[in-house]
Short mmCIF file of C-alpha atoms in Angstrom, two decimals:
data_model
loop_
_atom_site.label_atom_id
_atom_site.label_comp_id
_atom_site.label_asym_id
_atom_site.label_seq_id
_atom_site.Cartn_x
_atom_site.Cartn_y
_atom_site.Cartn_z
CA UNK A 7 80.56 -34.50 21.28
CA UNK A 8 77.01 -33.59 22.32
CA UNK A 9 75.16 -31.03 20.24
CA UNK A 10 73.63 -27.90 21.76
CA UNK A 11 70.19 -29.51 21.63
CA UNK A 12 71.38 -32.72 23.27
CA UNK A 13 73.02 -30.66 26.01
CA UNK A 14 69.75 -28.84 26.68
CA UNK A 15 67.86 -32.11 27.03
CA UNK A 16 70.56 -33.58 29.28
CA UNK A 17 70.19 -30.57 31.63
CA UNK A 18 66.61 -31.61 32.27
CA UNK A 19 64.64 -29.72 29.61
CA UNK A 20 61.77 -31.72 28.16
CA UNK A 21 62.01 -32.01 24.36
CA UNK A 22 59.04 -30.85 22.30
CA UNK A 23 57.78 -32.60 19.20
CA UNK A 24 56.38 -30.04 16.71
CA UNK A 25 53.35 -30.82 14.50
CA UNK A 26 52.31 -27.53 12.94
CA UNK A 27 52.28 -23.76 13.32
CA UNK A 28 49.25 -21.48 13.19
CA UNK A 29 48.04 -18.05 14.18
CA UNK A 30 47.28 -17.43 17.85
CA UNK A 31 43.51 -17.31 18.33
CA UNK A 32 42.50 -16.37 21.87
CA UNK A 33 43.07 -19.10 24.42
CA UNK A 34 42.30 -21.98 22.08
CA UNK A 35 43.89 -25.31 23.01
CA UNK A 36 43.56 -28.57 21.04
CA UNK A 37 42.00 -31.61 22.63
CA UNK A 38 44.17 -34.18 20.89
CA UNK A 39 46.57 -36.97 21.81
CA UNK A 40 49.96 -36.86 20.15
CA UNK A 41 52.89 -39.24 19.91
CA UNK A 42 52.86 -41.75 22.73
CA UNK A 43 49.42 -40.41 23.78
CA UNK A 44 51.06 -37.25 25.17
CA UNK A 45 48.55 -34.37 25.02
CA UNK A 46 49.00 -31.88 22.18
CA UNK A 47 49.16 -28.28 23.37
CA UNK A 48 50.17 -24.86 22.13
CA UNK A 49 53.33 -22.85 22.68
CA UNK A 50 52.67 -19.17 21.95
CA UNK A 51 55.06 -16.45 20.86
CA UNK A 52 53.54 -13.13 19.82
CA UNK A 53 50.83 -13.87 17.22
CA UNK A 54 51.95 -17.44 16.42
CA UNK A 55 51.54 -20.76 18.17
CA UNK A 56 53.25 -24.09 17.65
CA UNK A 57 51.38 -27.33 18.25
CA UNK A 58 53.65 -29.57 20.33
CA UNK A 59 53.70 -32.53 22.66
CA UNK A 60 56.36 -33.69 25.12
CA UNK A 61 58.77 -36.35 23.96
CA UNK A 62 61.62 -38.16 25.67
CA UNK A 63 64.42 -37.50 23.17
CA UNK A 64 65.47 -35.66 20.04
CA UNK A 65 64.75 -38.52 17.65
CA UNK A 66 61.37 -40.01 16.75
CA UNK A 67 61.35 -43.33 14.92
CA UNK A 68 59.55 -43.12 11.55
CA UNK A 69 57.14 -45.93 12.39
CA UNK A 70 53.74 -46.21 10.74
CA UNK A 71 52.06 -45.42 14.06
CA UNK A 72 54.11 -42.24 14.57
CA UNK A 73 53.59 -41.08 10.98
CA UNK A 74 49.83 -41.61 11.23
CA UNK A 75 49.66 -39.77 14.56
CA UNK A 76 51.55 -36.80 13.12
CA UNK A 77 49.18 -36.68 10.14
CA UNK A 78 46.09 -37.12 12.32
CA UNK A 79 46.98 -34.16 14.52
CA UNK A 80 47.63 -31.86 11.55
CA UNK A 81 44.45 -33.01 9.78
CA UNK A 82 42.28 -32.52 12.88
CA UNK A 83 43.45 -28.94 13.39
CA UNK A 84 43.16 -28.18 9.66
CA UNK A 85 39.37 -28.64 9.84
CA UNK A 86 38.98 -25.30 11.61
CA UNK A 87 42.31 -23.50 11.30
CA UNK A 88 44.90 -22.53 8.71
CA UNK A 89 48.14 -24.35 9.54
CA UNK A 90 51.70 -24.37 8.33
CA UNK A 91 52.51 -28.09 8.45
CA UNK A 92 55.84 -29.12 9.91
CA UNK A 93 57.82 -32.05 8.54
CA UNK A 94 57.58 -35.32 10.45
CA UNK A 95 60.36 -35.83 12.97
CA UNK A 96 60.89 -32.18 13.94
CA UNK A 97 61.93 -32.08 17.63
CA UNK A 98 63.18 -29.11 19.63
CA UNK A 99 64.98 -29.56 22.95
CA UNK A 100 62.86 -27.22 25.07
CA UNK A 101 59.86 -24.94 25.10
CA UNK A 102 62.11 -21.90 25.02
CA UNK A 103 63.67 -23.19 21.78
CA UNK A 104 60.18 -23.49 20.30
CA UNK A 105 59.54 -19.84 21.15
CA UNK A 106 62.92 -18.87 19.76
CA UNK A 107 62.10 -20.58 16.45
CA UNK A 108 58.75 -18.78 16.28
CA UNK A 109 60.57 -15.47 16.79
CA UNK A 110 63.38 -16.19 14.35
CA UNK A 111 61.15 -17.51 11.55
CA UNK A 112 58.24 -15.15 12.24
CA UNK A 113 58.26 -13.32 8.89
CA UNK A 114 58.40 -16.40 6.61
CA UNK A 115 55.86 -18.22 8.79
CA UNK A 116 53.40 -15.34 8.52
CA UNK A 117 53.94 -15.21 4.75
CA UNK A 118 53.26 -18.95 4.56
CA UNK A 119 50.08 -18.56 6.60
CA UNK A 120 48.97 -15.77 4.26
CA UNK A 121 49.49 -18.06 1.25
CA UNK A 122 47.59 -20.93 2.91
CA UNK A 123 44.84 -18.84 4.52
CA UNK A 124 41.50 -20.55 3.98
CA UNK A 125 43.03 -23.10 1.62
CA UNK A 126 43.83 -26.80 1.62
CA UNK A 127 45.95 -29.12 -0.49
CA UNK A 128 44.33 -31.72 -2.75
CA UNK A 129 46.39 -34.48 -4.35
CA UNK A 130 45.76 -36.01 -7.77
CA UNK A 131 47.56 -38.85 -9.52
CA UNK A 132 46.48 -39.95 -12.99
CA UNK A 133 47.39 -43.32 -14.50
CA UNK A 134 47.01 -44.54 -18.07
CA UNK A 135 45.64 -47.90 -19.20
CA UNK A 136 48.04 -47.94 -22.12
CA UNK A 137 46.66 -51.00 -23.94
CA UNK A 138 43.12 -49.66 -23.72
CA UNK A 139 44.23 -46.26 -24.98
CA UNK A 140 46.18 -47.85 -27.83
CA UNK A 141 43.08 -49.76 -28.90
CA UNK A 142 41.02 -46.58 -28.69
CA UNK A 143 43.52 -44.73 -30.87
CA UNK A 144 43.48 -47.46 -33.51
CA UNK A 145 39.68 -47.36 -33.55
CA UNK A 146 39.74 -43.60 -34.04
CA UNK A 147 42.60 -43.67 -36.57
CA UNK A 148 42.84 -47.05 -38.39
CA UNK A 149 46.06 -45.91 -40.08
CA UNK A 150 47.78 -46.40 -36.71
CA UNK A 151 47.36 -50.18 -37.01
CA UNK A 152 50.44 -52.13 -38.00
CA UNK A 153 50.92 -52.32 -41.76
CA UNK A 154 51.48 -55.76 -43.31
CA UNK A 155 55.14 -55.14 -44.12
CA UNK A 156 55.92 -52.78 -41.25
CA UNK A 157 58.58 -53.90 -38.77
CA UNK A 158 57.17 -54.26 -35.27
CA UNK A 159 59.70 -51.77 -33.88
CA UNK A 160 58.58 -49.09 -36.34
CA UNK A 161 54.93 -49.67 -35.43
CA UNK A 162 55.71 -49.42 -31.72
CA UNK A 163 57.48 -46.11 -32.29
CA UNK A 164 54.50 -44.72 -34.21
CA UNK A 165 52.13 -45.87 -31.51
CA UNK A 166 54.30 -44.43 -28.72
CA UNK A 167 54.28 -41.05 -30.46
CA UNK A 168 50.51 -41.19 -30.85
CA UNK A 169 50.10 -42.16 -27.18
CA UNK A 170 52.35 -39.31 -26.08
CA UNK A 171 50.44 -36.79 -28.18
CA UNK A 172 47.07 -37.95 -26.85
CA UNK A 173 48.06 -38.16 -23.18
CA UNK A 174 49.78 -34.75 -23.34
CA UNK A 175 46.65 -33.25 -24.85
CA UNK A 176 44.31 -34.94 -22.36
CA UNK A 177 46.37 -33.88 -19.34
CA UNK A 178 46.38 -30.34 -20.71
CA UNK A 179 42.57 -30.45 -20.94
CA UNK A 180 42.45 -31.72 -17.34
CA UNK A 181 44.72 -28.93 -16.06
CA UNK A 182 42.74 -26.30 -17.96
CA UNK A 183 39.45 -27.68 -16.65
CA UNK A 184 40.59 -27.57 -13.02
CA UNK A 185 42.54 -24.33 -13.36
CA UNK A 186 39.76 -21.83 -12.51
CA UNK A 187 39.24 -23.56 -9.15
CA UNK A 188 42.93 -23.67 -8.19
CA UNK A 189 45.04 -21.10 -6.34
CA UNK A 190 48.32 -22.95 -6.89
CA UNK A 191 49.72 -26.11 -8.46
CA UNK A 192 52.79 -28.17 -7.61
CA UNK A 193 53.72 -31.03 -9.92
CA UNK A 194 56.23 -33.75 -9.08
CA UNK A 195 57.77 -36.19 -11.52
CA UNK A 196 55.44 -39.11 -12.38
CA UNK A 197 56.34 -42.41 -10.71
CA UNK A 198 56.46 -45.45 -12.97
CA UNK A 199 55.51 -45.86 -16.61
CA UNK A 200 51.74 -45.71 -16.12
CA UNK A 201 51.56 -42.46 -14.14
CA UNK A 202 50.91 -39.36 -16.23
CA UNK A 203 50.28 -36.74 -13.56
CA UNK A 204 51.51 -36.40 -9.99
CA UNK A 205 50.12 -33.10 -8.79
CA UNK A 206 49.08 -31.16 -5.72
CA UNK A 207 46.56 -28.35 -5.94
CA UNK A 208 46.04 -25.49 -3.49
CA UNK A 209 42.30 -24.91 -3.33
CA UNK A 210 40.06 -22.60 -1.31
CA UNK A 211 38.07 -24.57 1.27
CA UNK A 212 34.88 -23.22 -0.23
CA UNK A 213 35.86 -24.57 -3.66
CA UNK A 214 36.71 -28.16 -2.63
CA UNK A 215 33.28 -29.55 -3.50
CA UNK A 216 33.30 -27.76 -6.85
CA UNK A 217 36.82 -29.09 -7.56
CA UNK A 218 35.71 -32.65 -6.87
CA UNK A 219 32.62 -32.23 -9.05
CA UNK A 220 34.69 -30.81 -11.91
CA UNK A 221 37.18 -33.66 -11.61
CA UNK A 222 34.37 -36.23 -11.75
CA UNK A 223 33.00 -34.58 -14.90
CA UNK A 224 36.39 -34.54 -16.60
CA UNK A 225 37.15 -38.13 -15.54
CA UNK A 226 33.84 -39.39 -16.91
CA UNK A 227 34.83 -38.46 -20.46
CA UNK A 228 37.06 -41.51 -20.88
CA UNK A 229 37.74 -44.84 -19.21
CA UNK A 230 41.37 -45.17 -20.29
CA UNK A 231 42.66 -43.16 -17.30
CA UNK A 232 42.54 -43.99 -13.59
CA UNK A 233 42.38 -41.13 -11.09
CA UNK A 234 43.63 -41.27 -7.49
CA UNK A 235 42.34 -38.27 -5.54
CA UNK A 236 43.39 -37.46 -1.96
CA UNK A 237 42.90 -34.76 0.63
CA UNK A 238 42.19 -32.29 1.90
CA UNK A 239 45.63 -31.99 3.48
CA UNK A 240 47.63 -29.19 5.05
CA UNK A 241 49.57 -27.35 2.33
CA UNK A 242 52.75 -29.45 2.50
CA UNK A 243 53.62 -28.79 -1.14
CA UNK A 244 53.22 -25.02 -1.00
CA UNK A 245 55.43 -23.82 1.85
CA UNK A 246 59.16 -24.14 2.49
CA UNK A 247 60.13 -22.47 5.76
CA UNK A 248 63.46 -23.39 7.35
CA UNK A 249 63.24 -23.75 11.12
CA UNK A 250 66.96 -24.13 11.77
CA UNK A 251 66.50 -27.41 13.66
CA UNK A 252 69.79 -29.23 14.17
CA UNK A 253 68.30 -32.71 14.47
CA UNK A 254 65.66 -34.25 12.24
CA UNK A 255 64.00 -32.62 9.22
CA UNK A 256 64.40 -28.86 9.28
CA UNK A 257 61.91 -27.82 6.62
CA UNK A 258 58.32 -26.95 7.15
CA UNK A 259 57.02 -28.82 4.17
#
């Protein structure tokens, strides 16, 4: 049985792919190409606009090209505007449904824009060179070296505890050092054995350069960690607005 959205499209309505939501600012229109080179334009409802482009159906394949186009559009607008990013694959069956969503979710969207106003997301992943750190610890504390009669398993347990204590302390120093420049932090579980930190930081635009400089200073203190820095991005990790979309991802994330 066809869904309500599928029925709308079958009656001739042109589906709209949604990239992001922002405050209405005069008659501004983006000059960007979206999925399939369709022009990106705005759909306005009250004081909010959605960035959309026409699409043929309610599903968009998660190809690399489509994912990069979605990200490119959001990133381009982020340079001059505060945006609530919308999850990849969000399609609404008509322009009227876009307006309806902007009306229905107006309050949480405005709250999200208030949280993100003038801010961007910066990503940071930290990895540990465990062998190098273990050697450093043994140099600093020779008693950590394996004793002549000590079983290898017991030595490994002692070393693991020492590694855990040091990495926990160092990541705490990193968080404290970046903290004064951060408006919000979202940490996800580390991926793999080497990753120690998998974090997103909400930072004022004006503080991005200072954040990067502080990170470089903190990173220069030791060579046993590798840092992967990314951004600025729209604040994907700091908003969670439900759009009530039947097909595709429903969260603004």
